[in-house]
């Protein structure tokens, strides 16, 4: 059978540890036999990042900007231990942080739902996609502990040197704490556009929430920017696609999310997204079933798994022991990137292939063949735990049968 041809390359960002092993297996077993893969390869493994003084990370992000679609393997974010383990010149920054900053993107995380694994909230029968605004607020704050007798003010000096002051609190008879934080109209606008675009892509409603009744300037600004951009640029497109943009207070949103059956995108401010993404991921079952895509406001897509490099499994693998590492989120990163490449380049056969990879993966699990993490959650009676490679080989058999 002739292999599927691609027109434009996708950017391939290789990574570290167990996910690097899985990466190669996915290509060998599921993709290369069927697709004449055109990719521009960047090795974001920690050794090569160190060798290139991390230049390779920025190069890969710029390539993503050029071609529009990337797929990324999980990578190590160095800490003190990794400095010695890899004999690093510097404690290089998180590649995801670098790429996100260069693309000015928003991360959308979606759980992959399979029969046999019931969410902890059983009514969540469709996925809830969380979009987290990954800039500013408490993550770039300035804070102080202050002594009794201190008067604390917010001071803004404008470009002409004029000061505006506003009292935070007078600590008359007790010590206390204060905090200053910020966001920018530019960042909030990019976040809003990424969310509106992604909602149109998925043809799903978009929810956004803040605490604008209490935070009448700060949170209200988020609400206003979303509303202005929606009215000016997206209202017609949304009604054309039959979807809605819905704003509410964060506490109301949380209550509605719990009562819902899923199937929408929930845009969250930075802190809300940090907290709620862990809640939603846990409720759906396993981090290894969570896909992630970084979407820039001008429409660059970078697909990846939400989990890390699965270090503990990698050390077992190095000792020659069998592991049972779940490759589903990394498979869906590849299928997501191939499908997006197919959509942009008008390659229906590539899109259809990506769909078949996804359905072969889900059918394999639903037939009872799964990795250990899923077996411990699944209610299927005939389930069988397999090792990392066998799982991919079994998916490969289903895929071959469906092609
Ligand atoms: P992790 O790789 O997500 O793994 C944590 C644990 O979760 C694993 O030990 C394993 O539990 C389970 N797990 C995660 N993914 C799994 C999978 N695909 N299949 C089966 N089990 C899975 O997080 P970590 O061990 O804390 O971090 C390892 C490295 O990843 C760190 O260097 C960190 O910097 C990096 N990281 C990268 C990214 C990214 O590139 N996006 C994100 C997060 C972390 P058991 O051991 O109990 O089986
Ligand atoms: Mg968190």
mmCIF file of N, CA and C and ligand atoms in Angstrom, residues 72 74-77 82 96 287-288 304 306-313 325-326 373, ligand 1:
data_model
loop_
_atom_site.group_PDB
_atom_site.id
_atom_site.type_symbol
_atom_site.label_atom_id
_atom_site.label_comp_id
_atom_site.label_asym_id
_atom_site.label_seq_id
_atom_site.Cartn_x
_atom_site.Cartn_y
_atom_site.Cartn_z
ATOM 1 N N UNK A 72 5.313 17.655 20.567
ATOM 2 C CA UNK A 72 6.416 17.685 21.526
ATOM 3 C C UNK A 72 6.353 16.508 22.497
ATOM 4 N N UNK A 74 7.601 14.856 26.173
ATOM 5 C CA UNK A 74 7.867 15.420 27.506
ATOM 6 C C UNK A 74 9.373 15.588 27.700
ATOM 7 N N UNK A 75 9.729 16.613 28.427
ATOM 8 C CA UNK A 75 11.136 16.951 28.632
ATOM 9 C C UNK A 75 11.404 17.189 30.115
ATOM 10 N N UNK A 76 12.656 16.992 30.509
ATOM 11 C CA UNK A 76 13.051 17.262 31.888
ATOM 12 C C UNK A 76 13.168 18.762 32.105
ATOM 13 N N UNK A 77 12.552 19.266 33.173
ATOM 14 C CA UNK A 77 12.849 20.619 33.638
ATOM 15 C C UNK A 77 13.932 20.483 34.701
ATOM 16 N N UNK A 82 19.215 17.187 38.716
ATOM 17 C CA UNK A 82 19.515 17.007 37.289
ATOM 18 C C UNK A 82 20.825 17.675 36.899
ATOM 19 N N UNK A 96 8.912 23.962 28.103
ATOM 20 C CA UNK A 96 7.519 24.346 27.880
ATOM 21 C C UNK A 96 7.306 25.833 28.148
ATOM 22 N N UNK A 287 -3.545 10.960 34.658
ATOM 23 C CA UNK A 287 -2.780 11.994 33.954
ATOM 24 C C UNK A 287 -2.270 11.458 32.607
ATOM 25 N N UNK A 288 -2.085 10.156 32.536
ATOM 26 C CA UNK A 288 -1.581 9.559 31.301
ATOM 27 C C UNK A 288 -2.647 9.540 30.202
ATOM 28 N N UNK A 304 1.057 17.934 22.835
ATOM 29 C CA UNK A 304 1.896 17.105 23.707
ATOM 30 C C UNK A 304 1.036 16.352 24.707
ATOM 31 N N UNK A 306 0.121 15.626 28.705
ATOM 32 C CA UNK A 306 0.165 16.508 29.876
ATOM 33 C C UNK A 306 1.148 16.010 30.933
ATOM 34 N N UNK A 307 1.496 14.713 30.880
ATOM 35 C CA UNK A 307 2.380 14.185 31.934
ATOM 36 C C UNK A 307 3.856 14.448 31.615
ATOM 37 N N UNK A 308 4.709 14.078 32.573
ATOM 38 C CA UNK A 308 6.144 14.303 32.409
ATOM 39 C C UNK A 308 6.847 13.124 31.759
ATOM 40 N N UNK A 309 8.137 12.980 32.039
ATOM 41 C CA UNK A 309 8.976 11.998 31.352
ATOM 42 C C UNK A 309 8.905 10.604 31.991
ATOM 43 N N UNK A 310 8.081 10.439 33.002
ATOM 44 C CA UNK A 310 7.872 9.172 33.714
ATOM 45 C C UNK A 310 9.226 8.567 34.138
ATOM 46 N N UNK A 311 9.942 9.337 34.891
ATOM 47 C CA UNK A 311 11.318 9.025 35.309
ATOM 48 C C UNK A 311 11.449 7.660 36.000
ATOM 49 N N UNK A 312 10.530 7.374 36.909
ATOM 50 C CA UNK A 312 10.635 6.130 37.679
ATOM 51 C C UNK A 312 10.608 4.915 36.751
ATOM 52 N N UNK A 313 9.760 4.954 35.720
ATOM 53 C CA UNK A 313 9.690 3.855 34.755
ATOM 54 C C UNK A 313 10.982 3.779 33.940
ATOM 55 N N UNK A 325 4.214 1.458 30.746
ATOM 56 C CA UNK A 325 4.006 2.900 30.655
ATOM 57 C C UNK A 325 2.926 3.195 29.625
ATOM 58 N N UNK A 326 2.024 4.067 29.990
ATOM 59 C CA UNK A 326 0.876 4.384 29.135
ATOM 60 C C UNK A 326 1.278 5.414 28.069
ATOM 61 N N UNK A 373 -1.452 1.409 34.843
ATOM 62 C CA UNK A 373 -2.149 2.552 35.444
ATOM 63 C C UNK A 373 -3.646 2.491 35.148
HETATM 64 P P1 LIG B 1 5.521 12.342 35.550
HETATM 65 O O1 LIG B 1 6.541 12.031 34.543
HETATM 66 O O2 LIG B 1 4.261 12.902 35.042
HETATM 67 O O3 LIG B 1 5.225 11.013 36.372
HETATM 68 C C1 LIG B 1 4.734 10.973 37.682
HETATM 69 C C2 LIG B 1 4.114 9.607 37.959
HETATM 70 O O4 LIG B 1 2.827 9.544 37.350
HETATM 71 C C3 LIG B 1 4.879 8.442 37.372
HETATM 72 O O5 LIG B 1 5.929 8.028 38.212
HETATM 73 C C4 LIG B 1 3.791 7.422 37.190
HETATM 74 O O6 LIG B 1 3.403 6.855 38.420
HETATM 75 C C5 LIG B 1 2.620 8.293 36.745
HETATM 76 N N1 LIG B 1 2.618 8.484 35.285
HETATM 77 C C6 LIG B 1 2.771 9.660 34.606
HETATM 78 N N2 LIG B 1 2.675 9.456 33.297
HETATM 79 C C7 LIG B 1 2.475 8.135 33.135
HETATM 80 C C8 LIG B 1 2.317 7.301 31.992
HETATM 81 N N3 LIG B 1 2.365 7.808 30.747
HETATM 82 N N4 LIG B 1 2.124 5.969 32.177
HETATM 83 C C9 LIG B 1 2.068 5.448 33.414
HETATM 84 N N5 LIG B 1 2.225 6.185 34.531
HETATM 85 C C10 LIG B 1 2.424 7.501 34.390
HETATM 86 O O7 LIG B 1 6.084 13.372 36.609
HETATM 87 P P2 LIG B 1 7.479 13.374 37.424
HETATM 88 O O8 LIG B 1 8.001 11.986 37.603
HETATM 89 O O9 LIG B 1 7.190 14.224 38.576
HETATM 90 O O10 LIG B 1 8.467 14.160 36.506
HETATM 91 C C11 LIG B 1 9.471 13.526 35.705
HETATM 92 C C12 LIG B 1 10.123 14.570 34.827
HETATM 93 O O11 LIG B 1 9.162 15.093 33.925
HETATM 94 C C13 LIG B 1 10.676 15.757 35.591
HETATM 95 O O12 LIG B 1 12.022 15.955 35.225
HETATM 96 C C14 LIG B 1 9.826 16.934 35.149
HETATM 97 O O13 LIG B 1 10.591 18.094 35.011
HETATM 98 C C15 LIG B 1 9.296 16.493 33.826
HETATM 99 N N6 LIG B 1 7.965 17.053 33.432
HETATM 100 C C16 LIG B 1 7.833 17.440 32.148
HETATM 101 C C17 LIG B 1 6.617 17.885 31.675
HETATM 102 C C18 LIG B 1 6.517 18.283 30.231
HETATM 103 O O14 LIG B 1 7.459 18.193 29.487
HETATM 104 N N7 LIG B 1 5.371 18.716 29.791
HETATM 105 C C19 LIG B 1 5.521 17.941 32.525
HETATM 106 C C20 LIG B 1 5.681 17.506 33.845
HETATM 107 C C21 LIG B 1 6.906 17.058 34.289
HETATM 108 P P3 LIG B 1 4.026 5.476 38.999
HETATM 109 O O15 LIG B 1 5.492 5.734 39.151
HETATM 110 O O16 LIG B 1 3.307 5.324 40.295
HETATM 111 O O17 LIG B 1 3.749 4.375 38.029
#
